Amino acid sequence: MSPVSIDRHGAVAVITVTNPPVNALSQPVREGIYSSIDVAEKDDACSAIVISCEGRTFIAGADIKEFGRPPLEPYLPDVVSRIENSQKPVIAAVHGTALGGGLEIALGCHYRIAESTAALGLPEVHLGLLPGASGTQRLPRLVGVPVAMDMMLSGKFVKAPEALEIGLIDRVSGVDLLSEAIAYADGYRGQEPRRIRDMDIQEVDPSIFDVTRKKMARRTRGLISPGRIVDAVEVATNVSFDEGCAIEREFFLECMASQQSAGLRHAFFAERNVGKVPNVAKETRQRPIDKIGVIGAGTMGSGIAYACLTSGAEVVLLDNDDRGLVRGEKNIRSLFAGGVERGKITEEGMKEGLQRFKTSQNYNALANVDLVIEAVFESMSIKKEVFAALDQVVQKGAILATNTSTLSIDEIAASTSRPGDVIGLHFFSPAHVMRLLEIIRGEETATDVIATSLALAKRLKKIGVVVGNCYGFVGNRMLHTYGRENQLLLLEGAAPEYVDKVLYDWGMAMGPNAVGDLAGLDVGYKARQERVDLPEDPHFYRVADVLVEMGRYGQKTGKGMYLYDAGSRQPVVDPEVTAIIKTEAERLGIKQRDISEKEITERCIYALVVEGARILEDGIATRAGDIDAVWLNGYGFPRYRGGPMHYADNIGLERVLTTVRLFEEKFGSMHWKPPALLCELAASGRKFSDLS
Ligand code: 3H9
């Protein structure tokens, strides 16, 4: 059965799209809309047409699942033209979201009416694309060049009232969208439709294009599609509508074929698949979470408390140190104030949020919370004490979560009488900003505790990835190997600033040495001290260890891998560090050499891939895409590369394996022994993504 139906309400034909979940424009939908316009035009009793959608939303875009496959007719630009060429007025009735190709369909319509809560946007840029069904040519004609470019470059959604103001829609509906759309369409009966392609484009100072191109190049660091969006809009101001559409199509196909778009599309689906967890059914009952206790008022604890407050929960922040608690509260108040300043929260919202916030030094204050998140010092003995105390006071049925970044959830759970209620909720700093929430299921964690944690991640607007229990879980276990190669490269002769520049230019948000200084070199040092299973390698994290033992912790002490002027976060190269590394290399008998950019990238990134493969072998991650989602959202991995596992798939696992074997020959099996899974996949010509 076609996902598109047509029926008549008096003289108005209503074309209805029913393609759950988001009415994406898959081939049958395109076909259905195209042929329905034909039907309505031929129907003498029909004098106007409405396009509307069933379900939670108007059309949310082209069907991204079809991308990368041979295109099927009718193509979307032809469907949009068919709508616009209709001799009878066509009205789009928008509810939910009209996005990408969905908005382009609406722009092909002659008029647009939307519910007041509807949002409209062209988010193709987030998929490494530009609007490819004449959006780059129609939108500037309708709303002007600056507004159109801003919408397409930011990908932001515009709410109906603003859309009305900028001329993107013609009317906001009151109560019943469909009846109002039908009445509105009826009002245009017999009139010549208004077609956007016939509108003149507003004149602009042509320098706007170069200025925007430069701004975007700085901001987007090598992404192709933002530049192509600017090019396409500039074209719209210089050539005819039809020529503009032909050029847009070329740009669209170029972007679609790029690895960047493939990486971004992979990221889109990877982030949606993380919610599908084996043995946790979608319908699993969730525990109510209204009151949350956070233990530890440090930067992490107060960030978590703030994130929970903004999600509407009541929060008790607990710390045994009076001054720490005062600092934590101050931190939360300033986070709220910052939110108000940036327009994220209203003054009223801040007041209301602070009313839901309490501090305490007494565990009894946690007696009736639904969830506790412990964010104390990363030490197993301290965590065990905290959980034993929680077990005594917190009501039965509450979830007891630890924010540990490395330690065993099972060992922590064993210090309670209710291991089924214990789970890891690993937030990333700053906790109210970073999108990743690593959810660590212990051996005994109950299914509804996992389902509730996933729902909490959504409520906090985070990507919750469920992983298994092992040292460092997915993120930090892999980070360890990435950092290991960075540290070895330093001893072998690559300067910290050189490694940082190479990896930054490759796309990482920051270089590993700048990150180390930001996080504090002492943090990793202490974690290594707690560990009993470190490799027997005298080179392992040697530079970091020496610096920490000299009191160089990073930004917090004004010196670490780099120097920092008082009050500045700007790293300055320190010749003393160069000398320290050289001395250490000599002591260890390492001959320093020139190291190529290629070697730096391959050693650091393939170290991630190798550990990722081991993580899959061990069943710690459900699928390769989950590992990618972790690295994209918690570790600054470039989104357009899709994550380390997608990147390896892209290079080809056979090629990756060849290089790993070379590294094994050169640097030994301790770190570079190829995982069996990598060998198997490479031998059978498969990819990590084939495993899911
Ligand atoms: C485009 O239009 C190009 C054109 O210019 C030119 C073409 C020639 N396709 O996010 P959710 C699935 S590019 C296929 O969890 P929410 C999604 O995978 C496109 N599937 O829901 C998930 O599936 P599952 C421009 C899609 O309520 C389910 O729907 N449009 C698509 O949090 C629910 O998704 C966009 O970029 C799609 N287009 O958010 C919009 N969209 O249940 C992308 C979603 O199996 N979409 N799915 O996991 C979104 O931003 C959000 O999905 C939306 C709903 C806001 C719509």
Coordinates of C-alpha atoms and ligand atoms in Angstrom, one line a residue, residues 20-25 30 56-67 75-77 97 99-104 121-127 129-135 157 248-249 252 256 268-269 271-273 276 282 458, ligand 1:
P20 CA 6.4 6.5 10.3
P21 CA 8.4 7.3 12.3
V22 CA 9.2 10.7 10.7
N23 CA 7.6 10.6 7.2
A24 CA 11.0 10.5 5.5
L25 CA 10.9 10.9 1.8
R30 CA 8.1 10.7 -3.5
R56 CA 4.2 13.0 15.1
T57 CA 5.6 15.2 12.4
F58 CA 5.5 16.7 8.9
I59 CA 8.2 15.3 6.6
A60 CA 11.6 15.3 8.4
G61 CA 13.7 15.1 5.3
A62 CA 14.9 12.8 2.6
D63 CA 15.3 9.2 3.7
I64 CA 18.9 9.1 4.9
K65 CA 18.9 5.3 4.7
E66 CA 18.7 5.6 0.9
F67 CA 21.8 7.8 0.7
Y75 CA 14.1 12.3 -7.7
L76 CA 13.2 14.8 -5.0
P77 CA 13.9 18.0 -7.0
T97 CA 9.2 19.4 12.1
L99 CA 13.2 19.5 7.8
G100 CA 15.6 19.2 4.9
G101 CA 13.7 17.7 1.9
G102 CA 10.6 18.1 4.0
L103 CA 11.0 21.9 4.1
E104 CA 11.9 21.8 0.4
G121 CA 14.9 23.9 9.1
L122 CA 17.5 22.8 6.6
P123 CA 19.9 20.7 8.7
E124 CA 21.7 19.0 5.8
V125 CA 24.9 20.6 6.8
H126 CA 25.0 18.3 9.9
L127 CA 25.1 15.4 7.4
L129 CA 25.4 18.0 2.7
L130 CA 23.6 21.0 1.3
P131 CA 19.9 21.1 0.5
G132 CA 19.6 19.2 -2.7
A133 CA 16.1 19.8 -3.8
S134 CA 16.4 23.4 -4.7
G135 CA 16.4 24.7 -1.1
F157 CA 15.3 24.9 13.4
E248 CA 23.1 23.0 -6.7
R249 CA 22.5 19.4 -7.9
F252 CA 24.9 18.1 -3.7
M256 CA 27.0 13.1 -1.0
F268 CA 23.7 10.1 12.9
F269 CA 22.6 6.5 12.9
E271 CA 23.9 7.9 17.9
R272 CA 20.3 6.6 17.4
N273 CA 21.3 2.9 17.6
K276 CA 19.0 -0.4 21.2
K282 CA 12.0 -1.0 24.6
K458 CA 17.8 11.4 27.0
Ligands
3H9_1 C1 17.8 15.8 3.1 O1 16.6 16.0 3.3 C2 18.4 16.1 1.7 C3 17.6 16.9 0.8 O2 17.9 18.3 0.9 C4 17.9 16.6 -0.6 C5 17.7 15.2 -1.1 C6 17.8 15.1 -2.6 N1 15.7 9.4 7.2 O3 16.0 11.2 16.0 P1 15.0 10.3 16.4 C7 14.8 7.8 12.0 S1 18.9 15.2 4.3 C8 15.6 8.2 7.7 O4 15.3 9.3 17.4 P2 13.4 12.4 17.6 C9 15.9 7.6 13.1 O5 16.9 6.9 12.5 C10 17.8 14.9 5.7 N2 15.4 7.9 9.0 O6 13.6 11.0 16.9 C11 15.1 6.9 14.1 O7 15.0 5.5 13.7 P3 15.0 4.3 14.8 C12 17.5 16.2 6.4 C13 15.2 8.9 9.8 O8 12.0 12.5 17.8 C14 13.7 7.5 14.1 O9 13.6 8.1 12.8 N3 16.8 15.9 7.6 C15 15.3 10.3 9.4 O10 14.4 12.6 18.7 C16 13.4 8.5 15.1 O11 14.5 9.5 15.1 C17 17.4 15.7 8.8 O12 18.6 15.7 8.8 C18 15.6 10.5 8.0 N4 15.7 11.7 7.5 O13 13.9 13.5 16.4 C19 16.5 15.4 9.9 N5 15.2 11.1 10.5 O14 13.7 4.5 15.5 C20 17.1 14.2 10.7 C21 15.0 10.3 11.5 O15 15.0 3.1 13.9 N6 16.2 13.8 11.8 N7 15.0 9.0 11.2 O16 16.2 4.5 15.6 C22 16.1 14.5 13.0 O17 16.7 15.5 13.2 C23 15.3 13.8 14.1 O18 15.2 12.5 13.7 C24 13.9 14.4 14.2 C25 13.1 13.6 15.3 C26 14.1 15.9 14.8 C27 13.1 14.4 13.0

